[in-house]
Amino acid sequence: MARCPFAEWRPIPPQEEYEKSKWTRPLEKTQLILHSAAGSYTGSLAHWEKAFNWRVHSTFFVLNDGTLIQLMDTDYRTAANVSSNGRSISVETEDYAHPDHLLWTPAQVATLVKLAEWTHETHQIPLAPCSAHDEPGIGFHTMWGPRGGDNPWIGDGISKTCPGTARIPQFYSEILTGLGYPVTGKEVDEIWKLWPSKPRITIWEKPTARRRKKRRRGRGKRKRADLEPIVPMV
């Protein structure tokens, strides 16, 4: 059994099914794959249950404040990365439903770095990006492109930006560098070459509580395109 000592243990139904099965055997885990949930922790779990009857789920969930929740023992299979489900540890990250515009928080980055170090110590997952979709290392959902069929980690006929076009550069500039990996600065350019067109990468201001209140009342409405960007990324 492999449970992260600094994670809150909140098992989901697939974990219970593995525990009941006498045929369950530990799997060799070689990859750590990062995702964005495009929503909240509670909303994601409800969606996994109602829309997929738990046929989609991850190993860990990182909240916006950096809290790490473990949903499945890392020795077991999780269903979030298609061809890599058996060999990967999958990590969902909470967001404000705009992972294409909002960065991982500093607390989330710190937790992801710490978790990667733990998977390295526990499962010997290299602290380096995967060199191919079936090679050991750390990756993110759209590392091999945004379209299923081209990307073995995404189902056929599906298009995604996960973990979000704002967060993909962070994978290199903050997470890998936080792990001591020597990023050259060219990695993100190589990733965008896999996309049909370079995505718009701008980080927008998160609405304040006051602004959200005005929106609910129908006053002071502003389209997202009218918001001033905090950090333009090119």
Short mmCIF file of C-alpha atoms in Angstrom, two decimals:
data_model
loop_
_atom_site.label_atom_id
_atom_site.label_comp_id
_atom_site.label_asym_id
_atom_site.label_seq_id
_atom_site.Cartn_x
_atom_site.Cartn_y
_atom_site.Cartn_z
CA MET A 1 0.00 0.00 0.00
CA ALA A 2 1.35 3.42 -0.97
CA ARG A 3 -0.23 6.42 0.70
CA CYS A 4 1.36 9.85 0.77
CA PRO A 5 2.08 10.89 4.39
CA PHE A 6 1.28 14.59 3.81
CA ALA A 7 -2.00 13.97 1.95
CA GLU A 8 -5.50 13.75 3.42
CA TRP A 9 -6.82 10.24 2.82
CA ARG A 10 -10.34 10.41 1.31
CA PRO A 11 -10.87 7.18 -0.68
CA ILE A 12 -13.42 7.07 -3.49
CA PRO A 13 -15.50 3.99 -4.54
CA PRO A 14 -12.93 2.56 -7.02
CA GLN A 15 -10.46 2.30 -4.12
CA GLU A 16 -12.97 0.26 -2.13
CA GLU A 17 -13.47 -2.08 -5.09
CA TYR A 18 -9.74 -2.73 -5.31
CA GLU A 19 -9.59 -3.47 -1.60
CA LYS A 20 -12.38 -6.04 -1.94
CA SER A 21 -10.76 -7.85 -4.85
CA LYS A 22 -8.46 -10.73 -3.94
CA TRP A 23 -6.92 -10.48 -7.42
CA THR A 24 -5.62 -6.94 -6.95
CA ARG A 25 -1.87 -6.65 -7.35
CA PRO A 26 0.35 -3.55 -7.05
CA LEU A 27 1.23 -1.95 -10.38
CA GLU A 28 4.61 -0.54 -11.30
CA LYS A 29 4.16 3.22 -11.56
CA THR A 30 6.55 5.09 -13.84
CA GLN A 31 4.74 8.35 -14.64
CA LEU A 32 3.22 11.30 -12.78
CA ILE A 33 0.66 13.12 -14.95
CA LEU A 34 -0.83 16.50 -14.01
CA HIS A 35 -4.33 17.75 -14.85
CA SER A 36 -6.66 20.66 -14.22
CA ALA A 37 -10.19 19.89 -13.10
CA ALA A 38 -11.85 22.93 -14.73
CA GLY A 39 -13.76 23.34 -11.49
CA SER A 40 -13.75 22.44 -7.82
CA TYR A 41 -12.87 19.29 -5.88
CA THR A 42 -16.48 18.57 -4.85
CA GLY A 43 -17.82 19.37 -8.30
CA SER A 44 -15.30 17.05 -9.94
CA LEU A 45 -16.17 14.12 -7.71
CA ALA A 46 -19.87 14.66 -8.37
CA HIS A 47 -19.20 14.73 -12.12
CA TRP A 48 -17.09 11.57 -12.02
CA GLU A 49 -19.92 9.78 -10.25
CA LYS A 50 -22.93 11.11 -12.17
CA ALA A 51 -21.48 11.36 -15.68
CA PHE A 52 -19.06 8.43 -15.64
CA ASN A 53 -20.09 6.21 -12.71
CA TRP A 54 -16.46 6.50 -11.51
CA ARG A 55 -15.02 5.19 -14.79
CA VAL A 56 -13.02 8.43 -14.75
CA HIS A 57 -11.01 9.30 -11.64
CA SER A 58 -7.57 10.34 -10.43
CA THR A 59 -5.15 9.38 -7.67
CA PHE A 60 -4.70 12.82 -6.08
CA PHE A 61 -6.45 16.18 -5.97
CA VAL A 62 -4.69 19.46 -5.13
CA LEU A 63 -6.91 22.30 -3.90
CA ASN A 64 -6.26 25.96 -4.65
CA ASP A 65 -4.83 26.46 -1.15
CA GLY A 66 -2.32 23.64 -1.72
CA THR A 67 -4.15 20.98 0.29
CA LEU A 68 -3.34 17.53 -1.08
CA ILE A 69 -6.10 14.89 -1.05
CA GLN A 70 -5.38 11.26 -1.91
CA LEU A 71 -8.32 9.44 -3.49
CA MET A 72 -6.63 6.18 -4.51
CA ASP A 73 -3.64 4.17 -3.34
CA THR A 74 -0.82 4.89 -5.79
CA ASP A 75 -0.30 1.16 -6.35
CA TYR A 76 -3.66 0.92 -8.13
CA ARG A 77 -4.85 1.88 -11.59
CA THR A 78 -6.68 5.17 -12.12
CA ALA A 79 -8.70 6.12 -15.20
CA ALA A 80 -7.61 9.55 -16.39
CA ASN A 81 -4.85 9.00 -18.94
CA VAL A 82 -6.12 6.31 -21.38
CA SER A 83 -3.03 4.39 -22.57
CA SER A 84 -1.10 5.33 -19.42
CA ASN A 85 -3.75 4.42 -16.85
CA GLY A 86 -1.91 1.39 -15.51
CA ARG A 87 1.51 2.99 -15.14
CA SER A 88 0.61 6.55 -14.14
CA ILE A 89 -0.20 8.42 -10.95
CA SER A 90 -2.79 11.01 -11.92
CA VAL A 91 -3.12 14.40 -10.20
CA GLU A 92 -6.11 16.72 -10.61
CA THR A 93 -5.72 20.35 -9.60
CA GLU A 94 -8.54 22.63 -8.56
CA ASP A 95 -9.09 25.90 -10.40
CA TYR A 96 -11.74 28.56 -10.84
CA ALA A 97 -13.05 26.87 -14.01
CA HIS A 98 -10.60 28.89 -16.12
CA PRO A 99 -7.34 26.90 -16.34
CA ASP A 100 -6.60 28.53 -19.69
CA HIS A 101 -6.46 31.93 -18.00
CA LEU A 102 -5.44 31.34 -14.38
CA LEU A 103 -2.15 30.02 -13.08
CA TRP A 104 -1.61 27.28 -10.55
CA THR A 105 -1.40 29.10 -7.23
CA PRO A 106 1.99 29.27 -5.48
CA ALA A 107 0.60 26.84 -2.88
CA GLN A 108 -0.40 24.38 -5.61
CA VAL A 109 3.02 24.59 -7.26
CA ALA A 110 4.72 23.91 -3.92
CA THR A 111 2.48 20.88 -3.30
CA LEU A 112 3.03 19.50 -6.82
CA VAL A 113 6.80 19.77 -6.39
CA LYS A 114 6.65 18.05 -3.00
CA LEU A 115 4.39 15.31 -4.39
CA ALA A 116 6.73 14.70 -7.34
CA GLU A 117 9.61 14.30 -4.90
CA TRP A 118 7.57 11.78 -2.90
CA THR A 119 6.69 9.74 -6.01
CA HIS A 120 10.38 9.73 -6.89
CA GLU A 121 11.28 8.34 -3.46
CA THR A 122 8.37 5.88 -3.33
CA HIS A 123 8.01 4.75 -6.96
CA GLN A 124 11.35 5.88 -8.47
CA ILE A 125 9.57 8.14 -10.97
CA PRO A 126 12.28 10.34 -12.53
CA LEU A 127 12.25 14.04 -11.70
CA ALA A 128 12.33 14.88 -15.39
CA PRO A 129 9.75 15.26 -18.18
CA CYS A 130 8.64 12.11 -19.99
CA SER A 131 10.67 11.72 -23.19
CA ALA A 132 7.78 9.83 -24.84
CA HIS A 133 4.22 8.94 -23.95
CA ASP A 134 5.28 5.51 -22.66
CA GLU A 135 8.57 6.54 -21.03
CA PRO A 136 9.10 7.26 -17.30
CA GLY A 137 8.90 10.79 -15.95
CA ILE A 138 6.55 13.66 -15.18
CA GLY A 139 4.04 15.04 -17.67
CA PHE A 140 0.74 16.80 -18.17
CA HIS A 141 -2.41 15.69 -19.97
CA THR A 142 -1.82 17.48 -23.30
CA MET A 143 1.94 16.89 -23.37
CA TRP A 144 1.59 15.01 -26.68
CA GLY A 145 -0.98 17.32 -28.22
CA PRO A 146 -4.53 18.54 -27.55
CA ARG A 147 -6.41 15.94 -29.59
CA GLY A 148 -7.28 12.37 -28.84
CA GLY A 149 -5.96 9.94 -31.43
CA ASP A 150 -2.77 12.02 -31.78
CA ASN A 151 -2.22 11.99 -28.02
CA PRO A 152 -2.33 8.49 -26.43
CA TRP A 153 -3.21 10.05 -23.06
CA ILE A 154 -6.51 11.46 -24.45
CA GLY A 155 -9.44 9.41 -25.73
CA ASP A 156 -10.23 9.37 -29.46
CA GLY A 157 -12.46 12.16 -30.66
CA ILE A 158 -11.74 14.36 -27.63
CA SER A 159 -9.97 17.73 -27.62
CA LYS A 160 -8.55 19.28 -24.44
CA THR A 161 -6.24 22.02 -23.20
CA CYS A 162 -5.66 20.34 -19.80
CA PRO A 163 -3.98 21.49 -17.57
CA GLY A 164 -4.71 24.76 -19.35
CA THR A 165 -2.75 27.03 -21.67
CA ALA A 166 -1.82 29.32 -18.78
CA ARG A 167 -0.49 26.42 -16.72
CA ILE A 168 1.52 24.52 -19.33
CA PRO A 169 4.39 27.06 -19.24
CA GLN A 170 4.35 26.79 -15.42
CA PHE A 171 5.02 23.07 -15.70
CA TYR A 172 8.44 23.96 -17.08
CA SER A 173 9.20 27.31 -15.47
CA GLU A 174 8.09 26.48 -11.91
CA ILE A 175 7.49 22.76 -11.35
CA LEU A 176 10.43 21.27 -13.24
CA THR A 177 12.78 24.03 -12.15
CA GLY A 178 11.54 23.53 -8.57
CA LEU A 179 12.64 19.91 -8.91
CA GLY A 180 16.09 20.95 -10.12
CA TYR A 181 15.54 19.95 -13.74
CA PRO A 182 17.54 22.20 -16.13
CA VAL A 183 14.86 23.77 -18.33
CA THR A 184 16.36 25.39 -21.45
CA GLY A 185 13.46 27.66 -22.35
CA LYS A 186 12.65 25.87 -25.61
CA GLU A 187 10.35 23.21 -24.17
CA VAL A 188 7.13 25.22 -24.37
CA ASP A 189 7.80 26.11 -28.02
CA GLU A 190 8.14 22.41 -28.80
CA ILE A 191 4.80 21.73 -27.07
CA TRP A 192 2.96 24.41 -29.06
CA LYS A 193 4.19 22.84 -32.30
CA LEU A 194 1.87 19.91 -31.53
CA TRP A 195 -1.19 22.20 -31.52
CA PRO A 196 -3.07 23.11 -34.72
CA SER A 197 -2.53 26.79 -33.90
CA LYS A 198 -0.77 28.51 -31.05
CA PRO A 199 -3.38 29.01 -28.31
CA ARG A 200 -4.11 32.41 -26.86
CA ILE A 201 -2.20 32.54 -23.62
CA THR A 202 -3.29 35.38 -21.36
CA ILE A 203 -3.85 35.25 -17.63
CA TRP A 204 -6.96 37.16 -16.63
CA GLU A 205 -7.78 38.75 -13.33
CA LYS A 206 -9.85 36.55 -11.03
CA PRO A 207 -13.17 38.32 -10.29
CA THR A 208 -13.33 39.82 -6.80
CA ALA A 209 -16.16 39.00 -4.41
CA ARG A 210 -17.59 42.47 -5.00
CA ARG A 211 -17.53 42.02 -8.76
CA ARG A 212 -19.20 38.61 -8.49
CA LYS A 213 -21.93 40.15 -6.32
CA LYS A 214 -22.57 42.83 -8.92
CA ARG A 215 -22.81 40.21 -11.63
CA ARG A 216 -25.40 38.27 -9.66
CA ARG A 217 -27.48 41.42 -9.30
CA GLY A 218 -27.17 42.12 -13.00
CA ARG A 219 -25.19 45.37 -12.51
CA GLY A 220 -21.70 46.23 -13.64
CA LYS A 221 -21.48 43.30 -16.03
CA ARG A 222 -18.25 42.99 -17.95
CA LYS A 223 -17.31 40.43 -20.51
CA ARG A 224 -14.14 38.43 -19.87
CA ALA A 225 -12.58 40.05 -22.94
CA ASP A 226 -13.00 43.46 -21.24
CA LEU A 227 -11.04 42.46 -18.14
CA GLU A 228 -7.53 43.79 -17.86
CA PRO A 229 -4.91 41.03 -18.09
CA ILE A 230 -2.58 40.67 -15.15
CA VAL A 231 0.26 38.97 -17.04
CA PRO A 232 0.35 38.53 -20.82
CA MET A 233 2.27 35.41 -21.86
CA VAL A 234 3.57 34.99 -25.39
#
